[in-house]
Amino acid sequence: MPRRTATMLASTLILIVLLCVGVLTTPPYSEMSPGPTVNTLGESGGEPVLQISGRKTYPTSGHLNMTTVRVTGADYKMNIAEVVYGWLAHDNVVVPHDTLYPDGKTEEQSNQENAEEFSQSQESAKVAALRELGIPVRTRVVVSSVRKDSPAQGRLHAGDVIKAVDGAPVKAPDDVAKAVTKHEPGGKVVFSVVPAKEAAAAEKAGKEPSGAQDVSLTTVKAGDGDRAIVGITAGTDHTFPFSIDIKLADVGGPSAGLMFALGIVDKLTPADLTGGKFVAGTGTIDETGAVGPIGGIEMKLVGARNAGAEYFLTPSDNCKAAASDIPDGLTLVKVGTIDDATKALEKIRGGDTAGLPSCSTG
């Protein structure tokens, strides 16, 4: 066989072997790519995303789009060819599998966690929006859950309103844990609570729950240390002066909080927040209106621009990463609170874009 022919044959065989290895090898990586965006002022699945009743609402225009990231499933194994393609593709990001599914977390566990975070983000968005508008929201600390076979089982119940612990008024869930852990395991702690049924009846009547009952519990040692516990998780419950429902399926995580809050503000105020402009954004939000960072910012920028967005509301702590690769035609707007966002939207609808707070790579 001529040397040139042999060399070509050997090269071809090596290439075939490398291709087979590339397809069959499954390195521990996952892929993130731009997901769909949804206008919080519009509809999803044939019904309005934001549904408000019991309060006057106003017409809106333009877009306030929340953005998402699409990720490969926990059980999906990328082969080396897919990993290399993902590294080379501009709109995708390949990350270690443990980044998306740490500690061996299954896809089902991740979905459940995302669903819980999504639900909490909706609640925080409602509170932040109403407080931005100066609309009172009643807040109370409640028993969120009771652990099986704990001192609290059968004595406290989910939904019970916690008024005080050891006589000290409770204003936040952390107050409960701090009061309990002041005791040694085996010590007595007294909860002053309004039972869930009585609290629900008071809420229906538009009144604050009263008539607290004292429940004495004996603390036990926590399974992860020497601190004292009684086996409950305390949380926050809000009473809104009218109904606000957020209808959006197949979305998880906390990152849509800011855009939900802005959509609620827009529907409850006569002024048109966007002035007809296409604005997208992301960011967690807490009950005070503070905007927090999220993951996958680069993917969300691409998804927003592909959908037609002109402006992107960007959490302050995501600004540096976002500014490193801005899609053409998209203006990043730096925000740290819901108030920052509403003021930025005022500038956008007024055409004062030179005065917008911007992101930088520095």
mmCIF file of C-alpha atoms in Angstrom:
data_model
loop_
_atom_site.group_PDB
_atom_site.id
_atom_site.type_symbol
_atom_site.label_atom_id
_atom_site.label_comp_id
_atom_site.label_asym_id
_atom_site.label_seq_id
_atom_site.Cartn_x
_atom_site.Cartn_y
_atom_site.Cartn_z
ATOM 1 C CA MET A 1 0.000 0.000 0.000
ATOM 2 C CA PRO A 2 1.460 3.413 -0.943
ATOM 3 C CA ARG A 3 2.643 5.435 2.066
ATOM 4 C CA ARG A 4 0.282 8.373 1.286
ATOM 5 C CA THR A 5 -2.749 6.071 1.115
ATOM 6 C CA ALA A 6 -1.764 4.358 4.360
ATOM 7 C CA THR A 7 -1.356 7.716 6.093
ATOM 8 C CA MET A 8 -4.787 8.889 4.932
ATOM 9 C CA LEU A 9 -6.383 5.613 6.028
ATOM 10 C CA ALA A 10 -4.744 5.811 9.451
ATOM 11 C CA SER A 11 -5.839 9.431 9.855
ATOM 12 C CA THR A 12 -9.392 8.514 8.909
ATOM 13 C CA LEU A 13 -9.455 5.658 11.417
ATOM 14 C CA ILE A 14 -8.092 7.916 14.160
ATOM 15 C CA LEU A 15 -10.749 10.543 13.329
ATOM 16 C CA ILE A 16 -13.490 7.893 13.500
ATOM 17 C CA VAL A 17 -12.189 6.680 16.859
ATOM 18 C CA LEU A 18 -12.071 10.248 18.225
ATOM 19 C CA LEU A 19 -15.608 10.916 17.022
ATOM 20 C CA CYS A 20 -16.828 7.723 18.681
ATOM 21 C CA VAL A 21 -15.068 8.642 21.911
ATOM 22 C CA GLY A 22 -16.565 12.135 21.733
ATOM 23 C CA VAL A 23 -20.079 10.808 21.322
ATOM 24 C CA LEU A 24 -19.788 8.033 23.924
ATOM 25 C CA THR A 25 -17.841 9.876 26.627
ATOM 26 C CA THR A 26 -20.096 11.609 29.167
ATOM 27 C CA PRO A 27 -18.151 14.219 31.185
ATOM 28 C CA PRO A 28 -19.881 15.716 34.272
ATOM 29 C CA TYR A 29 -21.240 18.872 32.664
ATOM 30 C CA SER A 30 -24.640 20.502 32.144
ATOM 31 C CA GLU A 31 -25.757 23.221 29.754
ATOM 32 C CA MET A 32 -27.593 26.495 30.257
ATOM 33 C CA SER A 33 -29.279 28.316 27.380
ATOM 34 C CA PRO A 34 -31.752 31.207 26.951
ATOM 35 C CA GLY A 35 -35.260 30.270 28.046
ATOM 36 C CA PRO A 36 -38.616 31.842 27.156
ATOM 37 C CA THR A 37 -39.626 35.291 28.374
ATOM 38 C CA VAL A 38 -43.126 36.215 29.559
ATOM 39 C CA ASN A 39 -44.749 39.642 29.685
ATOM 40 C CA THR A 40 -46.088 40.045 33.216
ATOM 41 C CA LEU A 41 -48.571 42.586 31.825
ATOM 42 C CA GLY A 42 -49.891 40.087 29.298
ATOM 43 C CA GLU A 43 -51.209 36.545 29.160
ATOM 44 C CA SER A 44 -49.789 33.067 29.517
ATOM 45 C CA GLY A 45 -51.728 29.949 28.613
ATOM 46 C CA GLY A 46 -54.735 32.032 27.585
ATOM 47 C CA GLU A 47 -55.197 33.900 30.878
ATOM 48 C CA PRO A 48 -53.676 37.066 32.406
ATOM 49 C CA VAL A 49 -50.440 36.513 34.283
ATOM 50 C CA LEU A 50 -51.495 39.042 36.937
ATOM 51 C CA GLN A 51 -55.095 38.845 38.130
ATOM 52 C CA ILE A 52 -56.253 41.528 40.564
ATOM 53 C CA SER A 53 -59.764 41.773 41.979
ATOM 54 C CA GLY A 54 -61.321 43.950 44.664
ATOM 55 C CA ARG A 55 -59.300 47.004 43.628
ATOM 56 C CA LYS A 56 -59.445 49.337 40.643
ATOM 57 C CA THR A 57 -56.876 48.535 37.956
ATOM 58 C CA TYR A 58 -55.692 50.584 34.989
ATOM 59 C CA PRO A 59 -54.796 49.815 31.348
ATOM 60 C CA THR A 60 -51.160 49.031 30.609
ATOM 61 C CA SER A 61 -49.043 48.980 27.470
ATOM 62 C CA GLY A 62 -45.615 47.797 26.455
ATOM 63 C CA HIS A 63 -43.778 44.956 28.103
ATOM 64 C CA LEU A 64 -42.387 44.078 31.523
ATOM 65 C CA ASN A 65 -40.939 40.690 30.669
ATOM 66 C CA MET A 66 -39.573 38.238 33.186
ATOM 67 C CA THR A 67 -36.789 36.075 31.776
ATOM 68 C CA THR A 68 -35.769 32.455 32.246
ATOM 69 C CA VAL A 69 -32.891 30.056 31.681
ATOM 70 C CA ARG A 70 -33.277 26.599 30.185
ATOM 71 C CA VAL A 71 -31.051 23.881 31.705
ATOM 72 C CA THR A 72 -30.378 20.244 30.925
ATOM 73 C CA GLY A 73 -31.971 17.750 33.308
ATOM 74 C CA ALA A 74 -30.152 16.197 36.254
ATOM 75 C CA ASP A 75 -30.153 12.775 34.591
ATOM 76 C CA TYR A 76 -29.069 13.994 31.151
ATOM 77 C CA LYS A 77 -25.467 13.116 30.359
ATOM 78 C CA MET A 78 -23.768 15.417 27.879
ATOM 79 C CA ASN A 79 -21.193 13.734 25.660
ATOM 80 C CA ILE A 80 -17.848 15.366 24.919
ATOM 81 C CA ALA A 81 -19.011 16.549 21.503
ATOM 82 C CA GLU A 82 -21.950 18.395 23.050
ATOM 83 C CA VAL A 83 -19.686 19.907 25.697
ATOM 84 C CA VAL A 84 -17.242 21.223 23.094
ATOM 85 C CA TYR A 85 -20.087 22.596 20.979
ATOM 86 C CA GLY A 86 -21.554 24.279 24.054
ATOM 87 C CA TRP A 87 -18.204 25.881 24.857
ATOM 88 C CA LEU A 88 -17.953 27.239 21.319
ATOM 89 C CA ALA A 89 -21.582 28.383 21.011
ATOM 90 C CA HIS A 90 -22.085 32.039 21.898
ATOM 91 C CA ASP A 91 -25.589 31.718 23.323
ATOM 92 C CA ASN A 92 -25.003 28.654 25.528
ATOM 93 C CA VAL A 93 -22.966 28.091 28.692
ATOM 94 C CA VAL A 94 -21.538 24.757 29.816
ATOM 95 C CA VAL A 95 -21.058 24.445 33.583
ATOM 96 C CA PRO A 96 -20.051 21.619 35.935
ATOM 97 C CA HIS A 97 -23.055 19.389 36.668
ATOM 98 C CA ASP A 98 -22.722 20.064 40.416
ATOM 99 C CA THR A 99 -23.281 23.779 39.807
ATOM 100 C CA LEU A 100 -26.915 23.097 38.890
ATOM 101 C CA TYR A 101 -27.461 19.946 40.945
ATOM 102 C CA PRO A 102 -25.224 20.119 44.044
ATOM 103 C CA ASP A 103 -24.782 17.247 46.496
ATOM 104 C CA GLY A 104 -26.325 14.722 44.141
ATOM 105 C CA LYS A 105 -29.655 16.563 44.073
ATOM 106 C CA THR A 106 -32.154 14.897 41.748
ATOM 107 C CA GLU A 107 -34.144 16.746 39.113
ATOM 108 C CA GLU A 108 -37.315 16.146 41.150
ATOM 109 C CA GLN A 109 -35.728 17.665 44.255
ATOM 110 C CA SER A 110 -34.462 20.627 42.252
ATOM 111 C CA ASN A 111 -37.902 21.196 40.718
ATOM 112 C CA GLN A 112 -39.545 21.077 44.156
ATOM 113 C CA GLU A 113 -37.053 23.590 45.545
ATOM 114 C CA ASN A 114 -37.578 25.870 42.540
ATOM 115 C CA ALA A 115 -41.350 25.659 42.951
ATOM 116 C CA GLU A 116 -41.104 26.676 46.606
ATOM 117 C CA GLU A 117 -38.789 29.584 45.767
ATOM 118 C CA PHE A 118 -41.141 30.664 42.977
ATOM 119 C CA SER A 119 -44.103 30.674 45.354
ATOM 120 C CA GLN A 120 -42.180 32.697 47.936
ATOM 121 C CA SER A 121 -41.040 35.162 45.280
ATOM 122 C CA GLN A 122 -44.668 35.796 44.320
ATOM 123 C CA GLU A 123 -45.577 36.535 47.926
ATOM 124 C CA SER A 124 -42.616 38.892 48.338
ATOM 125 C CA ALA A 125 -43.446 40.613 45.040
ATOM 126 C CA LYS A 126 -46.993 41.334 46.202
ATOM 127 C CA VAL A 127 -45.804 42.780 49.510
ATOM 128 C CA ALA A 128 -43.051 44.872 47.885
ATOM 129 C CA ALA A 129 -45.432 46.243 45.233
ATOM 130 C CA LEU A 130 -48.138 47.260 47.696
ATOM 131 C CA ARG A 131 -45.635 48.842 50.057
ATOM 132 C CA GLU A 132 -44.139 50.770 47.117
ATOM 133 C CA LEU A 133 -47.636 52.146 46.517
ATOM 134 C CA GLY A 134 -48.207 52.902 50.205
ATOM 135 C CA ILE A 135 -50.953 50.274 50.507
ATOM 136 C CA PRO A 136 -50.936 48.656 53.987
ATOM 137 C CA VAL A 137 -50.187 44.941 54.217
ATOM 138 C CA ARG A 138 -50.771 43.116 57.490
ATOM 139 C CA THR A 139 -47.949 40.767 58.426
ATOM 140 C CA ARG A 140 -47.856 38.136 61.136
ATOM 141 C CA VAL A 141 -45.544 35.312 62.218
ATOM 142 C CA VAL A 142 -47.066 31.858 61.962
ATOM 143 C CA VAL A 143 -46.152 28.210 62.419
ATOM 144 C CA SER A 144 -45.247 27.069 58.892
ATOM 145 C CA SER A 145 -44.701 23.408 59.697
ATOM 146 C CA VAL A 146 -44.459 20.988 62.620
ATOM 147 C CA ARG A 147 -41.969 18.131 62.555
ATOM 148 C CA LYS A 148 -43.251 14.633 63.213
ATOM 149 C CA ASP A 149 -42.417 13.177 66.644
ATOM 150 C CA SER A 150 -41.267 16.561 67.950
ATOM 151 C CA PRO A 151 -42.351 18.275 71.209
ATOM 152 C CA ALA A 152 -44.624 20.567 69.176
ATOM 153 C CA GLN A 153 -46.548 17.783 67.437
ATOM 154 C CA GLY A 154 -50.195 17.920 68.505
ATOM 155 C CA ARG A 155 -49.584 21.095 70.535
ATOM 156 C CA LEU A 156 -48.878 23.590 67.768
ATOM 157 C CA HIS A 157 -50.261 23.458 64.224
ATOM 158 C CA ALA A 158 -49.459 24.948 60.839
ATOM 159 C CA GLY A 159 -51.184 28.312 60.567
ATOM 160 C CA ASP A 160 -51.150 29.098 64.288
ATOM 161 C CA VAL A 161 -50.236 32.764 64.778
ATOM 162 C CA ILE A 162 -47.273 33.218 67.123
ATOM 163 C CA LYS A 163 -47.801 36.348 69.191
ATOM 164 C CA ALA A 164 -44.982 35.879 71.740
ATOM 165 C CA VAL A 165 -42.396 33.436 73.052
ATOM 166 C CA ASP A 166 -41.666 33.469 76.792
ATOM 167 C CA GLY A 167 -43.651 36.689 77.000
ATOM 168 C CA ALA A 168 -41.498 38.543 74.450
ATOM 169 C CA PRO A 169 -43.481 39.807 71.419
ATOM 170 C CA VAL A 170 -42.588 38.148 68.111
ATOM 171 C CA LYS A 171 -42.140 40.409 65.091
ATOM 172 C CA ALA A 172 -40.194 38.162 62.707
ATOM 173 C CA PRO A 173 -39.647 34.399 62.238
ATOM 174 C CA ASP A 174 -36.059 34.705 63.465
ATOM 175 C CA ASP A 175 -37.360 35.958 66.814
ATOM 176 C CA VAL A 176 -38.863 32.524 67.439
ATOM 177 C CA ALA A 177 -35.650 30.604 66.830
ATOM 178 C CA LYS A 178 -33.630 33.043 68.922
ATOM 179 C CA ALA A 179 -36.036 32.720 71.846
ATOM 180 C CA VAL A 180 -36.062 28.912 71.736
ATOM 181 C CA THR A 181 -32.272 28.545 71.465
ATOM 182 C CA LYS A 182 -31.794 30.652 74.600
ATOM 183 C CA HIS A 183 -32.906 27.513 76.455
ATOM 184 C CA GLU A 184 -30.908 24.378 77.124
ATOM 185 C CA PRO A 185 -32.343 21.105 75.769
ATOM 186 C CA GLY A 186 -34.895 19.914 78.298
ATOM 187 C CA GLY A 187 -35.930 23.436 79.265
ATOM 188 C CA LYS A 188 -39.440 24.868 79.161
ATOM 189 C CA VAL A 189 -40.463 27.428 76.541
ATOM 190 C CA VAL A 190 -43.901 29.102 76.428
ATOM 191 C CA PHE A 191 -45.553 30.007 73.118
ATOM 192 C CA SER A 192 -48.450 32.472 73.044
ATOM 193 C CA VAL A 193 -50.451 31.559 69.952
ATOM 194 C CA VAL A 194 -53.783 32.146 68.285
ATOM 195 C CA PRO A 195 -55.004 28.822 66.820
ATOM 196 C CA ALA A 196 -55.125 28.652 63.046
ATOM 197 C CA LYS A 197 -58.936 28.347 62.842
ATOM 198 C CA GLU A 198 -59.480 31.405 65.015
ATOM 199 C CA ALA A 199 -56.867 33.348 63.063
ATOM 200 C CA ALA A 200 -58.564 32.438 59.769
ATOM 201 C CA ALA A 201 -61.953 33.541 61.116
ATOM 202 C CA ALA A 202 -60.488 36.870 62.248
ATOM 203 C CA GLU A 203 -58.899 37.403 58.838
ATOM 204 C CA LYS A 204 -62.195 36.711 57.088
ATOM 205 C CA ALA A 205 -63.833 39.335 59.305
ATOM 206 C CA GLY A 206 -61.058 41.807 58.526
ATOM 207 C CA LYS A 207 -59.754 41.842 62.089
ATOM 208 C CA GLU A 208 -56.450 41.158 63.782
ATOM 209 C CA PRO A 209 -56.413 37.771 65.562
ATOM 210 C CA SER A 210 -56.588 38.066 69.346
ATOM 211 C CA GLY A 211 -57.122 35.861 72.399
ATOM 212 C CA ALA A 212 -53.738 34.126 72.400
ATOM 213 C CA GLN A 213 -53.353 30.851 74.301
ATOM 214 C CA ASP A 214 -50.201 29.814 76.159
ATOM 215 C CA VAL A 215 -48.638 26.496 75.141
ATOM 216 C CA SER A 216 -45.704 25.203 77.203
ATOM 217 C CA LEU A 217 -43.232 22.912 75.445
ATOM 218 C CA THR A 218 -40.115 21.068 76.571
ATOM 219 C CA THR A 219 -37.175 21.609 74.248
ATOM 220 C CA VAL A 220 -35.009 18.808 72.849
ATOM 221 C CA LYS A 221 -31.534 18.709 71.352
ATOM 222 C CA ALA A 222 -31.292 19.366 67.627
ATOM 223 C CA GLY A 223 -30.029 16.525 65.501
ATOM 224 C CA ASP A 224 -27.176 18.628 64.116
ATOM 225 C CA GLY A 225 -25.837 20.012 67.405
ATOM 226 C CA ASP A 226 -26.504 20.945 71.011
ATOM 227 C CA ARG A 227 -28.971 23.767 70.388
ATOM 228 C CA ALA A 228 -32.511 23.502 71.730
ATOM 229 C CA ILE A 229 -35.503 23.096 69.412
ATOM 230 C CA VAL A 230 -39.216 22.313 69.693
ATOM 231 C CA GLY A 231 -39.687 21.012 66.133
ATOM 232 C CA ILE A 232 -41.416 23.859 64.301
ATOM 233 C CA THR A 233 -40.550 26.129 61.409
ATOM 234 C CA ALA A 234 -41.757 29.706 61.769
ATOM 235 C CA GLY A 235 -42.732 31.754 58.725
ATOM 236 C CA THR A 236 -44.498 34.919 57.660
ATOM 237 C CA ASP A 237 -48.114 35.204 56.582
ATOM 238 C CA HIS A 238 -49.578 38.283 54.903
ATOM 239 C CA THR A 239 -53.102 39.586 54.683
ATOM 240 C CA PHE A 240 -53.727 41.646 51.553
ATOM 241 C CA PRO A 241 -56.561 44.182 51.295
ATOM 242 C CA PHE A 242 -57.610 42.701 47.934
ATOM 243 C CA SER A 243 -56.896 39.640 45.804
ATOM 244 C CA ILE A 244 -53.712 39.316 43.727
ATOM 245 C CA ASP A 245 -53.090 36.065 41.844
ATOM 246 C CA ILE A 246 -50.094 35.243 39.676
ATOM 247 C CA LYS A 247 -50.810 32.610 37.032
ATOM 248 C CA LEU A 248 -47.709 31.213 35.356
ATOM 249 C CA ALA A 249 -46.922 27.530 34.851
ATOM 250 C CA ASP A 250 -43.657 25.686 34.206
ATOM 251 C CA VAL A 251 -41.479 28.354 35.812
ATOM 252 C CA GLY A 252 -39.453 28.015 39.003
ATOM 253 C CA GLY A 253 -36.968 29.860 41.161
ATOM 254 C CA PRO A 254 -37.055 33.325 42.739
ATOM 255 C CA SER A 255 -35.685 35.454 39.905
ATOM 256 C CA ALA A 256 -39.000 36.786 38.539
ATOM 257 C CA GLY A 257 -39.810 38.656 41.763
ATOM 258 C CA LEU A 258 -38.850 42.127 40.536
ATOM 259 C CA MET A 259 -40.816 41.877 37.285
ATOM 260 C CA PHE A 260 -43.910 40.538 39.050
ATOM 261 C CA ALA A 261 -43.756 43.433 41.525
ATOM 262 C CA LEU A 262 -43.430 46.004 38.738
ATOM 263 C CA GLY A 263 -46.341 44.445 36.850
ATOM 264 C CA ILE A 264 -48.528 44.756 39.952
ATOM 265 C CA VAL A 265 -47.479 48.385 40.442
ATOM 266 C CA ASP A 266 -48.260 49.149 36.788
ATOM 267 C CA LYS A 267 -51.750 47.656 36.974
ATOM 268 C CA LEU A 268 -52.596 49.530 40.186
ATOM 269 C CA THR A 269 -51.466 53.012 39.089
ATOM 270 C CA PRO A 270 -52.940 55.362 36.460
ATOM 271 C CA ALA A 271 -49.503 56.126 35.010
ATOM 272 C CA ASP A 272 -48.274 53.760 32.291
ATOM 273 C CA LEU A 273 -44.932 52.573 33.701
ATOM 274 C CA THR A 274 -43.326 51.583 30.389
ATOM 275 C CA GLY A 275 -44.799 54.215 28.065
ATOM 276 C CA GLY A 276 -45.251 51.413 25.543
ATOM 277 C CA LYS A 277 -41.568 50.410 25.597
ATOM 278 C CA PHE A 278 -40.311 46.822 25.645
ATOM 279 C CA VAL A 279 -38.581 46.352 28.992
ATOM 280 C CA ALA A 280 -37.325 43.031 30.328
ATOM 281 C CA GLY A 281 -35.471 42.226 33.517
ATOM 282 C CA THR A 282 -34.704 39.883 36.351
ATOM 283 C CA GLY A 283 -33.935 39.888 40.052
ATOM 284 C CA THR A 284 -35.158 38.483 43.316
ATOM 285 C CA ILE A 285 -37.105 40.811 45.575
ATOM 286 C CA ASP A 286 -37.742 40.822 49.296
ATOM 287 C CA GLU A 287 -40.592 42.339 51.242
ATOM 288 C CA THR A 288 -38.703 45.630 51.688
ATOM 289 C CA GLY A 289 -38.308 46.002 47.917
ATOM 290 C CA ALA A 290 -34.579 45.165 47.803
ATOM 291 C CA VAL A 291 -33.517 43.515 44.531
ATOM 292 C CA GLY A 292 -31.081 40.601 44.701
ATOM 293 C CA PRO A 293 -28.813 38.857 42.176
ATOM 294 C CA ILE A 294 -29.701 35.783 40.135
ATOM 295 C CA GLY A 295 -27.922 33.113 38.111
ATOM 296 C CA GLY A 296 -27.617 32.808 34.343
ATOM 297 C CA ILE A 297 -27.659 36.550 33.661
ATOM 298 C CA GLU A 298 -25.885 36.166 30.304
ATOM 299 C CA MET A 299 -28.531 33.742 29.071
ATOM 300 C CA LYS A 300 -31.344 36.009 30.209
ATOM 301 C CA LEU A 301 -29.897 38.955 28.298
ATOM 302 C CA VAL A 302 -29.821 36.920 25.098
ATOM 303 C CA GLY A 303 -33.375 35.644 25.652
ATOM 304 C CA ALA A 304 -34.643 39.157 26.323
ATOM 305 C CA ARG A 305 -33.036 40.630 23.227
ATOM 306 C CA ASN A 306 -34.270 37.749 21.062
ATOM 307 C CA ALA A 307 -37.792 38.525 22.295
ATOM 308 C CA GLY A 308 -37.436 42.175 21.281
ATOM 309 C CA ALA A 309 -36.472 43.916 24.534
ATOM 310 C CA GLU A 310 -34.786 47.326 24.321
ATOM 311 C CA TYR A 311 -34.015 47.760 28.031
ATOM 312 C CA PHE A 312 -33.019 45.235 30.686
ATOM 313 C CA LEU A 313 -33.441 45.905 34.415
ATOM 314 C CA THR A 314 -30.319 44.360 35.949
ATOM 315 C CA PRO A 315 -29.674 43.677 39.659
ATOM 316 C CA SER A 316 -26.708 45.718 40.864
ATOM 317 C CA ASP A 317 -24.752 42.619 41.892
ATOM 318 C CA ASN A 318 -25.158 41.119 38.397
ATOM 319 C CA CYS A 319 -24.020 44.248 36.577
ATOM 320 C CA LYS A 320 -20.357 43.354 36.115
ATOM 321 C CA ALA A 321 -21.094 39.948 34.577
ATOM 322 C CA ALA A 322 -23.935 41.329 32.451
ATOM 323 C CA ALA A 323 -21.843 44.218 31.078
ATOM 324 C CA SER A 324 -19.098 41.872 29.867
ATOM 325 C CA ASP A 325 -21.179 40.736 26.884
ATOM 326 C CA ILE A 326 -24.230 42.890 26.112
ATOM 327 C CA PRO A 327 -26.341 41.847 23.112
ATOM 328 C CA ASP A 328 -26.516 44.515 20.404
ATOM 329 C CA GLY A 329 -29.472 46.858 20.833
ATOM 330 C CA LEU A 330 -30.032 46.110 24.523
ATOM 331 C CA THR A 331 -29.500 48.781 27.202
ATOM 332 C CA LEU A 332 -28.698 47.564 30.705
ATOM 333 C CA VAL A 333 -30.280 49.496 33.579
ATOM 334 C CA LYS A 334 -28.807 49.017 37.056
ATOM 335 C CA VAL A 335 -31.340 48.611 39.883
ATOM 336 C CA GLY A 336 -30.975 47.851 43.593
ATOM 337 C CA THR A 337 -34.575 48.338 44.745
ATOM 338 C CA ILE A 338 -38.077 48.425 43.322
ATOM 339 C CA ASP A 339 -37.957 52.191 43.762
ATOM 340 C CA ASP A 340 -34.841 52.322 41.559
ATOM 341 C CA ALA A 341 -36.754 50.352 38.934
ATOM 342 C CA THR A 342 -39.843 52.580 38.940
ATOM 343 C CA LYS A 343 -37.670 55.686 38.654
ATOM 344 C CA ALA A 344 -35.753 54.126 35.764
ATOM 345 C CA LEU A 345 -39.027 53.295 33.996
ATOM 346 C CA GLU A 346 -40.084 56.923 34.427
ATOM 347 C CA LYS A 347 -36.937 57.995 32.574
ATOM 348 C CA ILE A 348 -37.477 55.389 29.859
ATOM 349 C CA ARG A 349 -41.047 56.426 29.114
ATOM 350 C CA GLY A 350 -39.994 60.089 29.209
ATOM 351 C CA GLY A 351 -37.121 59.532 26.793
ATOM 352 C CA ASP A 352 -34.482 60.594 29.332
ATOM 353 C CA THR A 353 -32.325 57.532 28.658
ATOM 354 C CA ALA A 354 -29.056 59.443 29.093
ATOM 355 C CA GLY A 355 -29.850 59.669 32.794
ATOM 356 C CA LEU A 356 -30.364 55.942 33.305
ATOM 357 C CA PRO A 357 -28.100 54.226 35.857
ATOM 358 C CA SER A 358 -25.915 51.896 33.819
ATOM 359 C CA CYS A 359 -23.899 48.749 34.432
ATOM 360 C CA SER A 360 -20.154 48.653 33.925
ATOM 361 C CA THR A 361 -17.453 46.006 33.833
ATOM 362 C CA GLY A 362 -15.429 47.798 36.480
#
